[in-house]
Tab-separated table of C-alpha atoms in Angstrom:
chain	number	residue	atom	x	y	z
A	380	MET	CA	-0.183	0.014	-0.221
A	381	ARG	CA	1.552	3.596	-0.861
A	382	GLN	CA	1.927	5.931	1.710
A	383	PRO	CA	1.676	9.312	1.491
A	384	GLY	CA	4.049	11.419	0.251
A	385	ALA	CA	6.399	8.359	0.479
A	386	TYR	CA	7.868	8.999	-2.979
A	387	SER	CA	6.699	13.215	-3.446
A	388	ASN	CA	9.033	13.263	-0.748
A	389	LEU	CA	12.415	10.983	-2.328
A	390	LEU	CA	11.719	14.060	-5.892
A	391	SER	CA	11.159	17.045	-3.489
A	392	GLY	CA	14.220	16.561	-1.135
A	393	GLY	CA	12.123	15.948	1.620
A	394	LYS	CA	9.393	18.794	0.806
A	395	MET	CA	6.001	17.069	-0.183
A	396	GLY	CA	4.643	17.543	-3.160
A	397	PRO	CA	3.588	15.574	-6.165
A	398	HIS	CA	6.538	14.204	-9.042
A	399	SER	CA	7.437	17.247	-11.459
A	400	LEU	CA	7.076	14.828	-13.824
A	401	PRO	CA	3.879	12.885	-14.972
A	402	LEU	CA	4.394	8.856	-14.356
A	403	ALA	CA	2.076	7.881	-16.990
A	404	ARG	CA	3.758	10.302	-19.449
A	405	ILE	CA	6.826	8.865	-19.086
A	406	LYS	CA	5.256	5.639	-19.307
A	407	LYS	CA	3.872	5.627	-22.373
A	408	ILE	CA	7.640	7.524	-23.781
A	409	MET	CA	9.166	4.599	-23.261
A	410	LYS	CA	6.957	2.068	-25.053
A	411	LYS	CA	7.021	3.845	-27.316
A	412	SER	CA	10.409	4.047	-27.612
A	413	GLY	CA	10.933	0.004	-29.199
A	414	GLU	CA	8.867	-2.772	-29.963
A	415	ASP	CA	11.156	-4.746	-27.330
A	416	VAL	CA	10.037	-2.074	-24.216
A	417	LYS	CA	7.146	-4.898	-23.186
A	418	MET	CA	6.909	-4.478	-19.465
A	419	ILE	CA	8.206	-2.092	-17.299
A	420	SER	CA	8.871	-1.905	-13.250
A	421	GLY	CA	6.815	0.913	-11.209
A	422	GLU	CA	9.353	2.106	-10.308
A	423	ALA	CA	11.282	2.712	-13.723
A	424	PRO	CA	8.785	5.951	-14.462
A	425	ILE	CA	9.810	7.104	-10.929
A	426	VAL	CA	13.492	7.351	-11.272
A	427	PHE	CA	13.009	8.495	-14.725
A	428	SER	CA	11.134	11.577	-13.222
A	429	LYS	CA	14.105	12.231	-11.537
A	430	ALA	CA	16.074	11.839	-14.516
A	431	CYS	CA	14.587	14.109	-16.751
A	432	GLU	CA	14.552	16.717	-14.191
A	433	LEU	CA	18.069	16.212	-13.694
A	434	PHE	CA	18.884	16.157	-17.859
A	435	ILE	CA	16.142	19.456	-18.648
A	436	GLU	CA	18.054	21.618	-15.724
A	437	GLU	CA	21.382	20.150	-16.874
A	438	LEU	CA	20.795	21.828	-20.809
A	439	THR	CA	18.831	24.505	-19.333
A	440	LYS	CA	22.032	25.718	-17.470
A	441	ARG	CA	24.152	25.473	-20.678
A	442	ALA	CA	21.179	27.023	-22.829
A	443	TRP	CA	21.582	29.532	-20.254
A	444	ALA	CA	24.848	29.652	-20.589
A	445	MET	CA	24.511	30.231	-24.634
A	446	THR	CA	21.685	33.308	-24.431
A	447	LEU	CA	24.323	35.411	-21.791
A	448	GLN	CA	27.652	35.158	-24.976
A	449	ARG	CA	24.208	37.003	-27.050
A	450	LYS	CA	24.048	39.431	-24.136
A	451	THR	CA	20.082	39.144	-23.456
A	452	ARG	CA	17.859	37.749	-20.956
A	453	THR	CA	15.370	35.356	-23.463
A	454	MET	CA	16.316	32.194	-24.511
A	455	HIS	CA	15.563	30.450	-27.208
A	456	LYS	CA	15.253	27.523	-28.837
A	457	GLU	CA	19.071	28.855	-30.525
A	458	ASP	CA	20.753	29.037	-27.099
A	459	VAL	CA	19.083	24.884	-26.576
A	460	ALA	CA	20.220	24.042	-29.887
A	461	ALA	CA	23.967	25.582	-29.016
A	462	ALA	CA	24.333	23.912	-26.555
A	463	VAL	CA	23.214	20.430	-27.395
A	464	MET	CA	26.320	21.182	-30.492
A	465	GLU	CA	28.585	21.729	-27.999
A	466	THR	CA	28.041	19.455	-25.245
A	467	ASP	CA	28.794	15.388	-26.124
A	468	ILE	CA	26.899	13.589	-24.451
A	469	PHE	CA	23.996	15.426	-25.899
A	470	ASP	CA	24.971	14.530	-29.520
A	471	PHE	CA	21.862	11.610	-29.739
A	472	LEU	CA	20.007	15.187	-30.328
A	473	VAL	CA	22.201	16.994	-32.447
A	474	GLY	CA	19.910	15.603	-35.318
A	475	LEU	CA	16.772	16.803	-32.999
A	476	VAL	CA	17.353	20.204	-32.525
A	477	SER	CA	19.383	20.863	-36.225
A	478	HIS	CA	16.181	19.978	-38.104
A	479	THR	CA	13.878	21.398	-35.990
A	480	PRO	CA	9.649	22.825	-37.527
A	481	ASN	CA	9.339	26.806	-37.458
A	482	PRO	CA	9.769	27.608	-33.855
A	483	SER	CA	6.504	29.824	-32.454
A	484	ALA	CA	9.255	32.189	-30.815
A	485	THR	CA	6.539	33.798	-28.793
A	486	LEU	CA	7.834	35.294	-25.379
A	487	GLU	CA	6.638	33.714	-22.538
A	488	SER	CA	7.737	35.087	-19.070
B	1114	MET	CA	-2.405	16.212	-31.492
B	1115	THR	CA	-3.230	14.072	-29.221
B	1116	ASP	CA	-0.582	12.079	-30.520
B	1117	GLY	CA	1.910	15.363	-30.231
B	1118	ASN	CA	0.898	15.356	-27.018
B	1119	GLU	CA	1.264	12.106	-26.029
B	1120	ARG	CA	4.948	11.985	-26.729
B	1121	LEU	CA	5.798	14.553	-24.902
B	1122	LEU	CA	6.159	15.366	-21.054
B	1123	PRO	CA	4.243	18.883	-20.425
B	1124	ILE	CA	4.863	22.104	-21.562
B	1125	ALA	CA	3.563	23.397	-17.999
B	1126	ASN	CA	5.809	21.188	-16.334
B	1127	VAL	CA	9.388	21.024	-18.527
B	1128	GLY	CA	8.921	24.735	-18.306
B	1129	ARG	CA	8.718	24.772	-14.325
B	1130	ILE	CA	11.973	22.954	-14.160
B	1131	MET	CA	13.847	25.062	-16.795
B	1132	LYS	CA	13.147	28.046	-15.028
B	1133	LYS	CA	14.678	26.999	-11.337
B	1134	ILE	CA	17.584	28.057	-13.168
B	1135	ILE	CA	17.696	30.827	-14.908
B	1136	PRO	CA	17.679	34.142	-12.464
B	1137	PRO	CA	14.669	36.123	-11.724
B	1138	GLY	CA	13.427	38.272	-14.444
B	1139	ALA	CA	14.807	36.283	-16.884
B	1140	LYS	CA	12.752	34.565	-19.374
B	1141	ILE	CA	11.918	31.129	-21.800
B	1142	SER	CA	10.383	31.764	-25.082
B	1143	LYS	CA	8.131	29.128	-25.866
B	1144	ASP	CA	10.453	27.374	-28.853
B	1145	ALA	CA	13.129	27.056	-25.775
B	1146	LYS	CA	10.293	25.263	-24.059
B	1147	GLU	CA	9.407	23.013	-27.056
B	1148	THR	CA	12.537	22.057	-27.675
B	1149	MET	CA	13.135	21.568	-24.380
B	1150	GLN	CA	9.933	19.099	-24.294
B	1151	GLU	CA	11.157	16.886	-27.543
B	1152	CYS	CA	14.676	16.547	-26.736
B	1153	ALA	CA	13.692	15.830	-22.392
B	1154	SER	CA	11.194	12.718	-24.776
B	1155	GLU	CA	14.396	12.122	-27.435
B	1156	PHE	CA	16.117	11.824	-23.986
B	1157	ILE	CA	13.662	9.021	-22.869
B	1158	CYS	CA	13.451	7.212	-25.960
B	1159	PHE	CA	17.522	6.807	-25.491
B	1160	VAL	CA	18.063	5.504	-22.164
B	1161	THR	CA	14.873	3.269	-22.358
B	1162	GLY	CA	16.117	2.271	-25.799
B	1163	GLU	CA	19.889	1.162	-24.151
B	1164	ALA	CA	18.400	-0.397	-20.963
B	1165	SER	CA	16.132	-2.202	-22.606
B	1166	ASP	CA	18.845	-3.966	-24.379
B	1167	ARG	CA	20.477	-5.430	-21.666
B	1168	CYS	CA	17.279	-6.962	-20.316
B	1169	LEU	CA	17.622	-8.375	-23.970
B	1170	LYS	CA	20.366	-9.635	-23.900
B	1171	GLU	CA	20.106	-10.688	-19.398
B	1172	ASN	CA	17.066	-12.459	-20.812
B	1173	ARG	CA	14.601	-10.437	-18.820
B	1174	LYS	CA	11.239	-9.174	-20.097
B	1175	THR	CA	10.430	-6.003	-16.924
B	1176	VAL	CA	12.849	-3.283	-17.579
B	1177	ASN	CA	13.505	-1.498	-13.950
B	1178	GLY	CA	15.269	1.173	-12.236
B	1179	ASP	CA	18.217	-0.412	-12.285
B	1180	ASP	CA	18.586	-0.565	-15.799
B	1181	ILE	CA	17.889	2.888	-16.274
B	1182	CYS	CA	20.507	4.112	-13.900
B	1183	TRP	CA	22.600	1.482	-16.226
B	1184	ALA	CA	21.752	2.796	-19.377
B	1185	LEU	CA	22.749	5.987	-18.221
B	1186	THR	CA	26.292	5.007	-17.347
B	1187	SER	CA	26.903	3.620	-20.431
B	1188	LEU	CA	25.271	6.712	-21.627
B	1189	GLY	CA	27.941	9.068	-20.429
B	1190	PHE	CA	25.658	10.393	-17.970
B	1191	ASP	CA	27.691	9.256	-14.883
B	1192	ASN	CA	26.925	12.443	-13.479
B	1193	TYR	CA	23.178	11.481	-12.799
B	1194	SER	CA	24.228	8.171	-12.036
B	1195	ASP	CA	25.375	8.615	-8.395
B	1196	THR	CA	22.343	10.464	-7.398
B	1197	MET	CA	19.474	8.210	-9.124
B	1198	LEU	CA	21.123	5.264	-7.524
B	1199	THR	CA	20.449	6.510	-4.279
B	1200	PHE	CA	17.406	7.930	-4.870
B	1201	LEU	CA	16.502	4.802	-6.314
B	1202	HIS	CA	18.390	2.589	-3.008
B	1203	ARG	CA	15.739	5.299	-1.059
B	1204	LEU	CA	12.389	4.225	-2.679
B	1205	ARG	CA	12.818	0.454	-2.677
B	1206	ASP	CA	13.533	1.119	0.898
B	1207	THR	CA	10.092	3.871	1.199
B	1208	ARG	CA	8.406	0.961	-0.932
B	1209	PRO	CA	6.934	-2.549	-0.253
B	1210	THR	CA	8.126	-5.113	-1.527
B	1211	PRO	CA	6.038	-7.889	-2.608
B	1212	THR	CA	7.330	-9.976	0.193
B	1213	ASN	CA	6.866	-7.840	2.641
B	1214	LYS	CA	3.534	-6.733	1.119
B	1215	THR	CA	2.477	-10.707	1.164
B	1216	ILE	CA	3.489	-10.695	4.864
B	1217	LEU	CA	1.278	-7.346	5.206
B	1218	LEU	CA	-1.733	-9.232	4.106
B	1219	CYS	CA	-0.753	-12.674	6.409
B	1220	THR	CA	-1.086	-10.643	9.161
B	1221	THR	CA	-4.101	-8.943	7.917
B	1222	CYS	CA	-6.054	-12.031	6.726
B	1223	THR	CA	-4.909	-14.433	9.915
B	1224	GLN	CA	-3.671	-16.377	7.086
B	1225	HIS	CA	-0.892	-18.112	6.532
B	1226	LYS	CA	0.574	-18.384	2.502
B	1227	ASP	CA	3.186	-19.246	1.556
């Protein structure tokens, strides 16, 4: 039986709160990754929730460094693309960021 | 549109994580958030593929947390794997195992099972 807060505590470093990313969606994406992915343990999406958070944080940090180089205060997709290009472990994203559809470059705070 | 939504993490959640990193007053354009959504989905697929290959080689059907941690290290995300292994062990300590659950059920029902 699930204890309330047992998992959210793990994810938010002691603070109560929901997962930062929806587990059902993560599971769907995992299943779409390949025909061989048939069964996924209950803990795997929870682990991915944390891993994705770390990934997004790292890529954002690197993209922000690119934004600062452009001497502006708004991050655009070009900054994310530049961060991907200059980081070896993000090589798997090169194809994705170099061939993206027309962006909706709407400013948002 | 539904298909597209289902293959991406929600933009609000992604945007919230990104916002934690940038200074107050700084902005993130919608196209940057959308690109990050795509990158995050690709990350999940990339790591899952590696984890799934390991399961196939070991004749296992279920991808578990250890496989994800192993795949992260294998693909060069060493800096995540320490954090993830600690996280995974704490998760397992918190979560009742099938054995524990059976014992709990037995205690409740006052019946003995194997």
